[in-house]
XYZ file of C-alpha atoms in Angstrom:
221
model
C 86.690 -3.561 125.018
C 89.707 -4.323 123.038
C 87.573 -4.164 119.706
C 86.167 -1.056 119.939
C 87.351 1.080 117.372
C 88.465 3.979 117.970
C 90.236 2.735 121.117
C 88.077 4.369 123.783
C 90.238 6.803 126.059
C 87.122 8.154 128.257
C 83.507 7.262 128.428
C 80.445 9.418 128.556
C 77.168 7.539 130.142
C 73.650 8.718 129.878
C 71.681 7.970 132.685
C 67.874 7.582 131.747
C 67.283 4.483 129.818
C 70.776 4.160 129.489
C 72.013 2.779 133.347
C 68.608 3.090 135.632
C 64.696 2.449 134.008
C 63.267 5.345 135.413
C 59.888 5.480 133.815
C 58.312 5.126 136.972
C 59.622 7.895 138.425
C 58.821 10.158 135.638
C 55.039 8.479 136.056
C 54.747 8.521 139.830
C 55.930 12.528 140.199
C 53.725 13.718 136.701
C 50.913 12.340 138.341
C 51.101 14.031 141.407
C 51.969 17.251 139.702
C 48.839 16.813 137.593
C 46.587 15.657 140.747
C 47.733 18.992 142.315
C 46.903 21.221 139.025
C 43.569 19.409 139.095
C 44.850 18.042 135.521
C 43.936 14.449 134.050
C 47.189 12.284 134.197
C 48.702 11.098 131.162
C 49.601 7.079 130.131
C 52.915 5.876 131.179
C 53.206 5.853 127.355
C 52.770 9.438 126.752
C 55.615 10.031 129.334
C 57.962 6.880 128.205
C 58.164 8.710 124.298
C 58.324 12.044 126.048
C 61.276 12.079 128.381
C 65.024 12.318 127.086
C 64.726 16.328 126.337
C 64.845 17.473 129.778
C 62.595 17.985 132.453
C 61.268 21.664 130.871
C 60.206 20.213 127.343
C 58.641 17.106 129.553
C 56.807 19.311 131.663
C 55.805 21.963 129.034
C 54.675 18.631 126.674
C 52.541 17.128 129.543
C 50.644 20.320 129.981
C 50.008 20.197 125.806
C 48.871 16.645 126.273
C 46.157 17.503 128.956
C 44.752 20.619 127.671
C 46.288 22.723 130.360
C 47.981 26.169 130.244
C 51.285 26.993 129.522
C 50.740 29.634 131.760
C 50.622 26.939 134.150
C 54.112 26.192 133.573
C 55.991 27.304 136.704
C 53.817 26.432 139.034
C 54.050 22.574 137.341
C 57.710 23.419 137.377
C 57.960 24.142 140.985
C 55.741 20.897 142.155
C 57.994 18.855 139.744
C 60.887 19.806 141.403
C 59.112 19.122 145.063
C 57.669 16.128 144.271
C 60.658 14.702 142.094
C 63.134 15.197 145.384
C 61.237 13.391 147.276
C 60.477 10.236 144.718
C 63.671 10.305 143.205
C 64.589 6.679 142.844
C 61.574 5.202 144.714
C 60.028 3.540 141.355
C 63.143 3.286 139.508
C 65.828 0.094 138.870
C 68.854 -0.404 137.568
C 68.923 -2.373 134.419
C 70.798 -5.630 134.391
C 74.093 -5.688 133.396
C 74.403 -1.761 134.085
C 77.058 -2.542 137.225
C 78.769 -4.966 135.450
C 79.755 -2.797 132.347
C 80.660 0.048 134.805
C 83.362 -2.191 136.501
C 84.722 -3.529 133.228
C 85.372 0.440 132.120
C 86.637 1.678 135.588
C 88.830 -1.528 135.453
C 90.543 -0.245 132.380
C 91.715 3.308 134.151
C 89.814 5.107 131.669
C 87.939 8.507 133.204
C 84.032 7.919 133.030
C 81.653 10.697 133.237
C 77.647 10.819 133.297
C 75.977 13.179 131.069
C 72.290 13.339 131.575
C 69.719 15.711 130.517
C 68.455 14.985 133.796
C 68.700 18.239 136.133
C 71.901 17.459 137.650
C 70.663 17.358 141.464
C 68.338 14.735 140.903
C 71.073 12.845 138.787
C 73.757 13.011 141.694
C 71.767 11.791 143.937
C 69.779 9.193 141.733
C 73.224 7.360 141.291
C 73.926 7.742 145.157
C 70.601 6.268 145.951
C 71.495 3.561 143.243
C 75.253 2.746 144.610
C 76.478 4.311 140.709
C 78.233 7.129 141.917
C 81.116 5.520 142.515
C 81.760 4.632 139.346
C 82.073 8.278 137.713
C 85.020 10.932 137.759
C 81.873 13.725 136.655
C 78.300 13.875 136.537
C 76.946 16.612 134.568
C 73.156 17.463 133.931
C 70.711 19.631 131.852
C 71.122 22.286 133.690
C 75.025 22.767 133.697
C 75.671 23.979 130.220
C 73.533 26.641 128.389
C 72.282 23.939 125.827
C 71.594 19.977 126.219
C 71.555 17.244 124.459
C 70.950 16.727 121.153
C 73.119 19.691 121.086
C 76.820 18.662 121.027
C 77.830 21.644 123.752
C 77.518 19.053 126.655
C 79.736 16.166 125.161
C 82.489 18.484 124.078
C 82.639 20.118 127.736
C 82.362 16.687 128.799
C 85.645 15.768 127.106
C 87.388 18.763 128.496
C 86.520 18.072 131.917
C 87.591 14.245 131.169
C 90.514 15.543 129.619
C 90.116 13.477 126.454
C 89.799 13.846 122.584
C 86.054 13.677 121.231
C 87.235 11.741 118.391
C 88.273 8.848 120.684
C 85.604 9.647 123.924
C 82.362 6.778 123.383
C 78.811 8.410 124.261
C 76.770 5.948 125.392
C 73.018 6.140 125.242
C 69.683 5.204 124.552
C 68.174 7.594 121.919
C 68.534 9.269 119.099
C 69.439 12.301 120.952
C 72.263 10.622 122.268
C 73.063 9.872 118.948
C 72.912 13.480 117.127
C 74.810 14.770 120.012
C 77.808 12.333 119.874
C 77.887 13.037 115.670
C 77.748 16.359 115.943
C 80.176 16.184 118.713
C 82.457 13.983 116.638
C 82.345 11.198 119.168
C 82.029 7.534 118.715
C 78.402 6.613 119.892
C 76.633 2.973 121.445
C 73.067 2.663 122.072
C 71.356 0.378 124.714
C 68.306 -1.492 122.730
C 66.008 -1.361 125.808
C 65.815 2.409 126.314
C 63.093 4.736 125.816
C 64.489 6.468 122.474
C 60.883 8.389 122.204
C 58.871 4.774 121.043
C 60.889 4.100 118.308
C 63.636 1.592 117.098
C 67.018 2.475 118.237
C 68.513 -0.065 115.403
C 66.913 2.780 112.996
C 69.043 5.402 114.770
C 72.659 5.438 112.978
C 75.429 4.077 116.138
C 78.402 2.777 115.962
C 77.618 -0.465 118.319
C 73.913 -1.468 119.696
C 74.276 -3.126 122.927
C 71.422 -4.915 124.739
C 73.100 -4.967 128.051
C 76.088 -2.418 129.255
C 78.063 -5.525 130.162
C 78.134 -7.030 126.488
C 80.811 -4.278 124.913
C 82.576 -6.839 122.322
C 79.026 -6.898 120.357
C 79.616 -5.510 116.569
C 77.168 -3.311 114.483
């Protein structure tokens, strides 16, 4: 931790890709959403370079993919939501080395805060269902600022609530989203190389560390 540079005083964690693989999820509730429209389903990986922009530009894409309506927006909206509470978790894992690199930073006193675009119910109670919670000071989702991520808005309310300086508070992600958010932030940012990061490579997406497990944190551009 000791080489990071800046020195890290707080820690910002995406959630999606980043800590838990949650593809499945995604998968298992679209699917049901489409049954229920009496829509085809899309491939697992349609959804796996779709999600990362929030569960409206997933949804509204979906509907593009299939030939539906946009019209049929809010009703796909409101059996997302339905079927999403219930699944939440069910097909989803926690990547190795995610609970290791949380106790390294929470041994280090620093405050830790997940920022998802992830509606923020389903987050909270993703990381309960995945023993994570414990490891964050804040958990903050799509819906708790007017604009998400790639927009910097989230990260810099982030800090506030953390208490810390952008210019030393470490975003770490697993897209380019992530990315644009943390440098127009002003924040220093590391990507996870086994994320989603819309089916391309995240080497190709500018970061100031790539890390292929959350645990390996002394591993230099």
């Amino acid at each position: 931790m000791s080489m990071l540079q800046p020195a890290p005083t707080g820690f910002m964690i995406d959630l999606d890709g980043t800590m838990v693989d949650t593809l499945g999820d995604f998968v298992a509730v679209l699917s049901q959403v489409l049954d229920d429209l009496a829509l085809p389903r899309v491939s697992r990986e349609f959804v796996e370079h779709t999600i990362g922009q929030g569960s409206e530009h997933l949804i509204r894409s979906v509907l593009r993919e299939v030939g539906g309506s946009q019209d049929q927006y809010e009703p796909a909206w409101t059996l997302y939501q339905r079927h999403y509470e219930v699944l939440n978790g069910t097909h989803a894992d926690v990547f190795p080395g995610v609970e290791a690199g949380l106790r390294q930073i929470r041994a280090l006193g620093l405050p830790m805060a997940c920022l998802t675009n992830k509606p923020a119910a389903f987050a909270r109670d993703l990381l309960r269902r995945k023993a994570l919670d414990v490891y964050f000071d804040h958990v903050f989702g799509g819906d708790d600022f007017e604009r998400k991520k790639p927009d910097p808005l989230p990260l810099l309310k982030t800090c506030e609530a953390l208490g810390t300086s952008p210019a030393t508070t470490w975003m770490v992600g697993d897209s380019s989203n992530d990315a644009k958010a943390a440098n127009a932030a002003g924040c220093p940012v590391a990507l996870v190389s086994y994320g989603y990061n819309h089916g391309q490579p995240i080497r190709d997406v500018r970061a100031d560390v790539y890390l292929d497990r959350l645990d390996q944190w002394l591993v230099p551009v």
